[in-house]
Amino acid sequence: MGVLLVTGSSRGIGAEVARLGSRQGWAVCVNSSKSGEAAERVASEIRAEGGKAIVATADVTSPLEVEEMFERAKADLGPVTGLVNNAATEGSQGRVEDLDASATRRLFEVNILGPFLCTQAAVKQMSTRFGGPGGAIVNVSSAAAKHGGSGHYVDYAASKAALDTMTYGHAVEQADAGIRVNCVRPGTVWTEMNRLYMERDPEYADRIIAKTPLARAAEEAEIAKGILWLLSDEASYTTGAILDISGGMVAP
């Protein structure tokens, strides 16, 4: 199928995309900013099933580290033809008057600058304008881009809304280069991070589930399958799309 690079894939949705992607035939570059051990566990699982996987530790906000990660993937596996911009942070949580400016700055660096830099590096390998084979990019947004995250993480929601806009722009811009760019917008997902957060604030968890028509959180695999569909040839006429995988969650 090609070479798939998944940022933030040492755990959660990213790790599930890496594992399921390998089973579909992708050679996978597993990325983490610092959890080399966790990323290596994911890569080892893939290799144990007969797949190809490498680990590239890189901070997606660093242009140099991103460039080195993509060059490593190309050298070890071949040109990257699939990119999932999954790495993200929720930062500090609370009302706007309580948020820390430095944490919010870091949030936007990870959630927006990171996908921008990775897309830039991916285009240089994928683009038919540069002799590449073409490819597909999927950005991982959030239902928070719709509901705004009031009282909890408006900064996070704003960063994901910006990612939606970046998806539209890059989809149109790269259409003549053989690159499709799409986005998934998950709702509440049973990731390790969300489990811990909802244990700390069970009332918030109940409110979120109450706003979800399917009345439950998603499993990581349910989001990963949507991402992999957008990467696949089955979605060959799909670009600039946002796939809402939120159980029907609506804005408050």
PDB file of N, CA and C in Angstrom, residues 159-234:
ATOM      1  N   SER A 159      -7.821  25.386  18.205  1.00  0.00           N
ATOM      2  CA  SER A 159      -6.711  24.804  17.430  1.00  0.00           C
ATOM      3  C   SER A 159      -7.225  23.741  16.466  1.00  0.00           C
ATOM      4  N   LYS A 160      -8.240  22.994  16.882  1.00  0.00           N
ATOM      5  CA  LYS A 160      -8.790  21.959  16.007  1.00  0.00           C
ATOM      6  C   LYS A 160      -9.639  22.565  14.885  1.00  0.00           C
ATOM      7  N   ALA A 161     -10.312  23.674  15.175  1.00  0.00           N
ATOM      8  CA  ALA A 161     -11.046  24.370  14.118  1.00  0.00           C
ATOM      9  C   ALA A 161     -10.067  24.905  13.073  1.00  0.00           C
ATOM     10  N   ALA A 162      -8.911  25.376  13.531  1.00  0.00           N
ATOM     11  CA  ALA A 162      -7.874  25.832  12.601  1.00  0.00           C
ATOM     12  C   ALA A 162      -7.367  24.674  11.746  1.00  0.00           C
ATOM     13  N   LEU A 163      -7.275  23.492  12.344  1.00  0.00           N
ATOM     14  CA  LEU A 163      -6.837  22.312  11.595  1.00  0.00           C
ATOM     15  C   LEU A 163      -7.859  21.948  10.514  1.00  0.00           C
ATOM     16  N   ASP A 164      -9.142  22.113  10.820  1.00  0.00           N
ATOM     17  CA  ASP A 164     -10.179  21.889   9.802  1.00  0.00           C
ATOM     18  C   ASP A 164      -9.956  22.819   8.609  1.00  0.00           C
ATOM     19  N   THR A 165      -9.690  24.089   8.898  1.00  0.00           N
ATOM     20  CA  THR A 165      -9.465  25.069   7.833  1.00  0.00           C
ATOM     21  C   THR A 165      -8.222  24.727   7.026  1.00  0.00           C
ATOM     22  N   MET A 166      -7.174  24.303   7.719  1.00  0.00           N
ATOM     23  CA  MET A 166      -5.945  23.916   7.027  1.00  0.00           C
ATOM     24  C   MET A 166      -6.206  22.730   6.099  1.00  0.00           C
ATOM     25  N   THR A 167      -7.073  21.832   6.516  1.00  0.00           N
ATOM     26  CA  THR A 167      -7.442  20.685   5.677  1.00  0.00           C
ATOM     27  C   THR A 167      -8.049  21.150   4.360  1.00  0.00           C
ATOM     28  N   TYR A 168      -9.025  22.047   4.446  1.00  0.00           N
ATOM     29  CA  TYR A 168      -9.661  22.561   3.225  1.00  0.00           C
ATOM     30  C   TYR A 168      -8.628  23.209   2.308  1.00  0.00           C
ATOM     31  N   GLY A 169      -7.803  24.080   2.888  1.00  0.00           N
ATOM     32  CA  GLY A 169      -6.830  24.815   2.085  1.00  0.00           C
ATOM     33  C   GLY A 169      -5.827  23.923   1.392  1.00  0.00           C
ATOM     34  N   HIS A 170      -5.270  22.959   2.138  1.00  0.00           N
ATOM     35  CA  HIS A 170      -4.267  22.070   1.547  1.00  0.00           C
ATOM     36  C   HIS A 170      -4.894  21.103   0.541  1.00  0.00           C
ATOM     37  N   ALA A 171      -6.145  20.722   0.767  1.00  0.00           N
ATOM     38  CA  ALA A 171      -6.816  19.824  -0.186  1.00  0.00           C
ATOM     39  C   ALA A 171      -6.910  20.471  -1.561  1.00  0.00           C
ATOM     40  N   VAL A 172      -7.310  21.728  -1.590  1.00  0.00           N
ATOM     41  CA  VAL A 172      -7.423  22.443  -2.863  1.00  0.00           C
ATOM     42  C   VAL A 172      -6.038  22.706  -3.446  1.00  0.00           C
ATOM     43  N   GLU A 173      -5.125  23.138  -2.595  1.00  0.00           N
ATOM     44  CA  GLU A 173      -3.777  23.486  -3.047  1.00  0.00           C
ATOM     45  C   GLU A 173      -3.029  22.308  -3.645  1.00  0.00           C
ATOM     46  N   GLN A 174      -3.194  21.123  -3.057  1.00  0.00           N
ATOM     47  CA  GLN A 174      -2.402  19.960  -3.469  1.00  0.00           C
ATOM     48  C   GLN A 174      -3.133  19.022  -4.429  1.00  0.00           C
ATOM     49  N   ALA A 175      -4.328  19.384  -4.851  1.00  0.00           N
ATOM     50  CA  ALA A 175      -5.087  18.514  -5.762  1.00  0.00           C
ATOM     51  C   ALA A 175      -4.341  18.275  -7.067  1.00  0.00           C
ATOM     52  N   ASP A 176      -3.611  19.295  -7.540  1.00  0.00           N
ATOM     53  CA  ASP A 176      -2.883  19.134  -8.802  1.00  0.00           C
ATOM     54  C   ASP A 176      -1.546  18.430  -8.623  1.00  0.00           C
ATOM     55  N   ALA A 177      -1.255  18.023  -7.388  1.00  0.00           N
ATOM     56  CA  ALA A 177       0.007  17.347  -7.093  1.00  0.00           C
ATOM     57  C   ALA A 177      -0.200  15.874  -6.749  1.00  0.00           C
ATOM     58  N   GLY A 178      -1.444  15.380  -6.959  1.00  0.00           N
ATOM     59  CA  GLY A 178      -1.724  13.976  -6.681  1.00  0.00           C
ATOM     60  C   GLY A 178      -1.876  13.654  -5.209  1.00  0.00           C
ATOM     61  N   ILE A 179      -2.177  14.674  -4.405  1.00  0.00           N
ATOM     62  CA  ILE A 179      -2.289  14.472  -2.958  1.00  0.00           C
ATOM     63  C   ILE A 179      -3.702  14.822  -2.495  1.00  0.00           C
ATOM     64  N   ARG A 180      -4.350  13.880  -1.815  1.00  0.00           N
ATOM     65  CA  ARG A 180      -5.653  14.127  -1.194  1.00  0.00           C
ATOM     66  C   ARG A 180      -5.433  14.487   0.271  1.00  0.00           C
ATOM     67  N   VAL A 181      -6.191  15.443   0.770  1.00  0.00           N
ATOM     68  CA  VAL A 181      -6.073  15.863   2.170  1.00  0.00           C
ATOM     69  C   VAL A 181      -7.463  15.874   2.791  1.00  0.00           C
ATOM     70  N   ASN A 182      -7.637  15.088   3.839  1.00  0.00           N
ATOM     71  CA  ASN A 182      -8.924  14.984   4.520  1.00  0.00           C
ATOM     72  C   ASN A 182      -8.729  15.062   6.029  1.00  0.00           C
ATOM     73  N   CYS A 183      -9.832  14.957   6.738  1.00  0.00           N
ATOM     74  CA  CYS A 183      -9.800  15.155   8.183  1.00  0.00           C
ATOM     75  C   CYS A 183     -10.842  14.263   8.845  1.00  0.00           C
ATOM     76  N   VAL A 184     -10.535  13.761  10.025  1.00  0.00           N
ATOM     77  CA  VAL A 184     -11.551  13.092  10.841  1.00  0.00           C
ATOM     78  C   VAL A 184     -11.780  13.933  12.091  1.00  0.00           C
ATOM     79  N   ARG A 185     -13.019  13.917  12.563  1.00  0.00           N
ATOM     80  CA  ARG A 185     -13.373  14.709  13.735  1.00  0.00           C
ATOM     81  C   ARG A 185     -13.987  13.773  14.778  1.00  0.00           C
ATOM     82  N   PRO A 186     -13.158  13.143  15.621  1.00  0.00           N
ATOM     83  CA  PRO A 186     -13.687  12.231  16.637  1.00  0.00           C
ATOM     84  C   PRO A 186     -14.428  12.986  17.736  1.00  0.00           C
ATOM     85  N   GLY A 187     -15.365  12.284  18.358  1.00  0.00           N
ATOM     86  CA  GLY A 187     -15.985  12.793  19.573  1.00  0.00           C
ATOM     87  C   GLY A 187     -15.216  12.234  20.763  1.00  0.00           C
ATOM     88  N   THR A 188     -15.947  11.795  21.775  1.00  0.00           N
ATOM     89  CA  THR A 188     -15.306  11.213  22.949  1.00  0.00           C
ATOM     90  C   THR A 188     -14.828   9.804  22.618  1.00  0.00           C
ATOM     91  N   VAL A 189     -13.571   9.535  22.908  1.00  0.00           N
ATOM     92  CA  VAL A 189     -12.951   8.248  22.569  1.00  0.00           C
ATOM     93  C   VAL A 189     -12.339   7.659  23.834  1.00  0.00           C
ATOM     94  N   TRP A 190     -12.456   6.336  23.981  1.00  0.00           N
ATOM     95  CA  TRP A 190     -11.881   5.677  25.151  1.00  0.00           C
ATOM     96  C   TRP A 190     -10.370   5.503  25.000  1.00  0.00           C
ATOM     97  N   THR A 191      -9.670   6.630  24.924  1.00  0.00           N
ATOM     98  CA  THR A 191      -8.207   6.573  24.954  1.00  0.00           C
ATOM     99  C   THR A 191      -7.762   6.565  26.409  1.00  0.00           C
ATOM    100  N   GLU A 192      -6.515   6.203  26.622  1.00  0.00           N
ATOM    101  CA  GLU A 192      -5.965   6.204  27.982  1.00  0.00           C
ATOM    102  C   GLU A 192      -6.071   7.594  28.599  1.00  0.00           C
ATOM    103  N   MET A 193      -5.765   8.634  27.811  1.00  0.00           N
ATOM    104  CA  MET A 193      -5.811  10.014  28.298  1.00  0.00           C
ATOM    105  C   MET A 193      -7.225  10.405  28.705  1.00  0.00           C
ATOM    106  N   ASN A 194      -8.207  10.061  27.886  1.00  0.00           N
ATOM    107  CA  ASN A 194      -9.591  10.413  28.201  1.00  0.00           C
ATOM    108  C   ASN A 194     -10.130   9.637  29.389  1.00  0.00           C
ATOM    109  N   ARG A 195      -9.721   8.384  29.515  1.00  0.00           N
ATOM    110  CA  ARG A 195     -10.163   7.597  30.673  1.00  0.00           C
ATOM    111  C   ARG A 195      -9.719   8.270  31.967  1.00  0.00           C
ATOM    112  N   LEU A 196      -8.457   8.696  32.007  1.00  0.00           N
ATOM    113  CA  LEU A 196      -7.923   9.334  33.212  1.00  0.00           C
ATOM    114  C   LEU A 196      -8.653  10.640  33.493  1.00  0.00           C
ATOM    115  N   TYR A 197      -8.902  11.416  32.430  1.00  0.00           N
ATOM    116  CA  TYR A 197      -9.578  12.701  32.608  1.00  0.00           C
ATOM    117  C   TYR A 197     -11.000  12.498  33.116  1.00  0.00           C
ATOM    118  N   MET A 198     -11.714  11.539  32.543  1.00  0.00           N
ATOM    119  CA  MET A 198     -13.106  11.334  32.929  1.00  0.00           C
ATOM    120  C   MET A 198     -13.225  10.707  34.313  1.00  0.00           C
ATOM    121  N   GLU A 199     -12.186   9.992  34.739  1.00  0.00           N
ATOM    122  CA  GLU A 199     -12.181   9.481  36.111  1.00  0.00           C
ATOM    123  C   GLU A 199     -12.066  10.634  37.109  1.00  0.00           C
ATOM    124  N   ARG A 200     -11.317  11.674  36.713  1.00  0.00           N
ATOM    125  CA  ARG A 200     -11.156  12.835  37.591  1.00  0.00           C
ATOM    126  C   ARG A 200     -12.425  13.685  37.630  1.00  0.00           C
ATOM    127  N   ASP A 201     -13.171  13.672  36.533  1.00  0.00           N
ATOM    128  CA  ASP A 201     -14.367  14.518  36.434  1.00  0.00           C
ATOM    129  C   ASP A 201     -15.519  13.720  35.821  1.00  0.00           C
ATOM    130  N   PRO A 202     -16.071  12.755  36.582  1.00  0.00           N
ATOM    131  CA  PRO A 202     -17.116  11.884  36.031  1.00  0.00           C
ATOM    132  C   PRO A 202     -18.370  12.634  35.599  1.00  0.00           C
ATOM    133  N   GLU A 203     -18.678  13.759  36.231  1.00  0.00           N
ATOM    134  CA  GLU A 203     -19.865  14.524  35.836  1.00  0.00           C
ATOM    135  C   GLU A 203     -19.696  15.087  34.425  1.00  0.00           C
ATOM    136  N   TYR A 204     -18.481  15.534  34.112  1.00  0.00           N
ATOM    137  CA  TYR A 204     -18.213  16.038  32.760  1.00  0.00           C
ATOM    138  C   TYR A 204     -18.392  14.908  31.746  1.00  0.00           C
ATOM    139  N   ALA A 205     -17.883  13.730  32.094  1.00  0.00           N
ATOM    140  CA  ALA A 205     -18.031  12.571  31.202  1.00  0.00           C
ATOM    141  C   ALA A 205     -19.503  12.277  30.948  1.00  0.00           C
ATOM    142  N   ASP A 206     -20.312  12.320  32.008  1.00  0.00           N
ATOM    143  CA  ASP A 206     -21.746  12.056  31.863  1.00  0.00           C
ATOM    144  C   ASP A 206     -22.413  13.086  30.953  1.00  0.00           C
ATOM    145  N   ARG A 207     -22.005  14.351  31.084  1.00  0.00           N
ATOM    146  CA  ARG A 207     -22.592  15.405  30.248  1.00  0.00           C
ATOM    147  C   ARG A 207     -22.243  15.195  28.777  1.00  0.00           C
ATOM    148  N   ILE A 208     -20.991  14.804  28.523  1.00  0.00           N
ATOM    149  CA  ILE A 208     -20.560  14.582  27.140  1.00  0.00           C
ATOM    150  C   ILE A 208     -21.332  13.415  26.523  1.00  0.00           C
ATOM    151  N   ILE A 209     -21.446  12.318  27.274  1.00  0.00           N
ATOM    152  CA  ILE A 209     -22.166  11.144  26.768  1.00  0.00           C
ATOM    153  C   ILE A 209     -23.634  11.486  26.528  1.00  0.00           C
ATOM    154  N   ALA A 210     -24.203  12.328  27.392  1.00  0.00           N
ATOM    155  CA  ALA A 210     -25.607  12.723  27.236  1.00  0.00           C
ATOM    156  C   ALA A 210     -25.837  13.498  25.942  1.00  0.00           C
ATOM    157  N   LYS A 211     -24.787  14.149  25.440  1.00  0.00           N
ATOM    158  CA  LYS A 211     -24.904  14.914  24.190  1.00  0.00           C
ATOM    159  C   LYS A 211     -24.585  14.071  22.961  1.00  0.00           C
ATOM    160  N   THR A 212     -24.319  12.792  23.180  1.00  0.00           N
ATOM    161  CA  THR A 212     -23.973  11.899  22.078  1.00  0.00           C
ATOM    162  C   THR A 212     -25.156  10.976  21.794  1.00  0.00           C
ATOM    163  N   PRO A 213     -25.819  11.127  20.657  1.00  0.00           N
ATOM    164  CA  PRO A 213     -26.991  10.302  20.362  1.00  0.00           C
ATOM    165  C   PRO A 213     -26.754   8.801  20.497  1.00  0.00           C
ATOM    166  N   LEU A 214     -25.555   8.332  20.153  1.00  0.00           N
ATOM    167  CA  LEU A 214     -25.282   6.898  20.307  1.00  0.00           C
ATOM    168  C   LEU A 214     -24.986   6.517  21.754  1.00  0.00           C
ATOM    169  N   ALA A 215     -24.933   7.517  22.643  1.00  0.00           N
ATOM    170  CA  ALA A 215     -24.869   7.323  24.098  1.00  0.00           C
ATOM    171  C   ALA A 215     -23.683   6.490  24.574  1.00  0.00           C
ATOM    172  N   ARG A 216     -22.566   6.636  23.914  1.00  0.00           N
ATOM    173  CA  ARG A 216     -21.346   5.968  24.372  1.00  0.00           C
ATOM    174  C   ARG A 216     -20.143   6.650  23.747  1.00  0.00           C
ATOM    175  N   ALA A 217     -18.984   6.354  24.305  1.00  0.00           N
ATOM    176  CA  ALA A 217     -17.736   6.826  23.700  1.00  0.00           C
ATOM    177  C   ALA A 217     -17.296   5.832  22.634  1.00  0.00           C
ATOM    178  N   ALA A 218     -16.444   6.295  21.735  1.00  0.00           N
ATOM    179  CA  ALA A 218     -15.932   5.426  20.662  1.00  0.00           C
ATOM    180  C   ALA A 218     -14.742   4.618  21.147  1.00  0.00           C
ATOM    181  N   GLU A 219     -14.553   3.473  20.542  1.00  0.00           N
ATOM    182  CA  GLU A 219     -13.314   2.724  20.720  1.00  0.00           C
ATOM    183  C   GLU A 219     -12.283   3.280  19.740  1.00  0.00           C
ATOM    184  N   GLU A 220     -11.016   3.169  20.097  1.00  0.00           N
ATOM    185  CA  GLU A 220      -9.948   3.705  19.247  1.00  0.00           C
ATOM    186  C   GLU A 220     -10.011   3.136  17.831  1.00  0.00           C
ATOM    187  N   ALA A 221     -10.329   1.857  17.720  1.00  0.00           N
ATOM    188  CA  ALA A 221     -10.364   1.204  16.402  1.00  0.00           C
ATOM    189  C   ALA A 221     -11.429   1.814  15.503  1.00  0.00           C
ATOM    190  N   GLU A 222     -12.525   2.315  16.082  1.00  0.00           N
ATOM    191  CA  GLU A 222     -13.588   2.904  15.263  1.00  0.00           C
ATOM    192  C   GLU A 222     -13.106   4.185  14.581  1.00  0.00           C
ATOM    193  N   ILE A 223     -12.257   4.931  15.256  1.00  0.00           N
ATOM    194  CA  ILE A 223     -11.682   6.137  14.658  1.00  0.00           C
ATOM    195  C   ILE A 223     -10.604   5.750  13.650  1.00  0.00           C
ATOM    196  N   ALA A 224      -9.764   4.786  14.027  1.00  0.00           N
ATOM    197  CA  ALA A 224      -8.664   4.359  13.151  1.00  0.00           C
ATOM    198  C   ALA A 224      -9.180   3.842  11.812  1.00  0.00           C
ATOM    199  N   LYS A 225     -10.284   3.117  11.832  1.00  0.00           N
ATOM    200  CA  LYS A 225     -10.829   2.576  10.574  1.00  0.00           C
ATOM    201  C   LYS A 225     -11.284   3.691   9.637  1.00  0.00           C
ATOM    202  N   GLY A 226     -11.842   4.756  10.197  1.00  0.00           N
ATOM    203  CA  GLY A 226     -12.232   5.895   9.373  1.00  0.00           C
ATOM    204  C   GLY A 226     -11.025   6.580   8.754  1.00  0.00           C
ATOM    205  N   ILE A 227      -9.967   6.717   9.538  1.00  0.00           N
ATOM    206  CA  ILE A 227      -8.730   7.322   9.041  1.00  0.00           C
ATOM    207  C   ILE A 227      -8.155   6.491   7.904  1.00  0.00           C
ATOM    208  N   LEU A 228      -8.107   5.193   8.099  1.00  0.00           N
ATOM    209  CA  LEU A 228      -7.519   4.314   7.083  1.00  0.00           C
ATOM    210  C   LEU A 228      -8.371   4.267   5.819  1.00  0.00           C
ATOM    211  N   TRP A 229      -9.678   4.416   5.956  1.00  0.00           N
ATOM    212  CA  TRP A 229     -10.510   4.496   4.750  1.00  0.00           C
ATOM    213  C   TRP A 229     -10.145   5.735   3.933  1.00  0.00           C
ATOM    214  N   LEU A 230      -9.978   6.867   4.605  1.00  0.00           N
ATOM    215  CA  LEU A 230      -9.620   8.099   3.899  1.00  0.00           C
ATOM    216  C   LEU A 230      -8.252   8.000   3.231  1.00  0.00           C
ATOM    217  N   LEU A 231      -7.363   7.200   3.795  1.00  0.00           N
ATOM    218  CA  LEU A 231      -6.040   6.997   3.194  1.00  0.00           C
ATOM    219  C   LEU A 231      -6.090   6.057   1.999  1.00  0.00           C
ATOM    220  N   SER A 232      -7.113   5.222   1.941  1.00  0.00           N
ATOM    221  CA  SER A 232      -7.156   4.140   0.959  1.00  0.00           C
ATOM    222  C   SER A 232      -7.647   4.602  -0.407  1.00  0.00           C
ATOM    223  N   ASP A 233      -7.440   3.733  -1.399  1.00  0.00           N
ATOM    224  CA  ASP A 233      -7.927   4.007  -2.756  1.00  0.00           C
ATOM    225  C   ASP A 233      -9.450   4.017  -2.826  1.00  0.00           C
ATOM    226  N   GLU A 234     -10.112   3.432  -1.826  1.00  0.00           N
ATOM    227  CA  GLU A 234     -11.577   3.461  -1.801  1.00  0.00           C
ATOM    228  C   GLU A 234     -12.099   4.893  -1.652  1.00  0.00           C
TER     229      GLU A 234
END
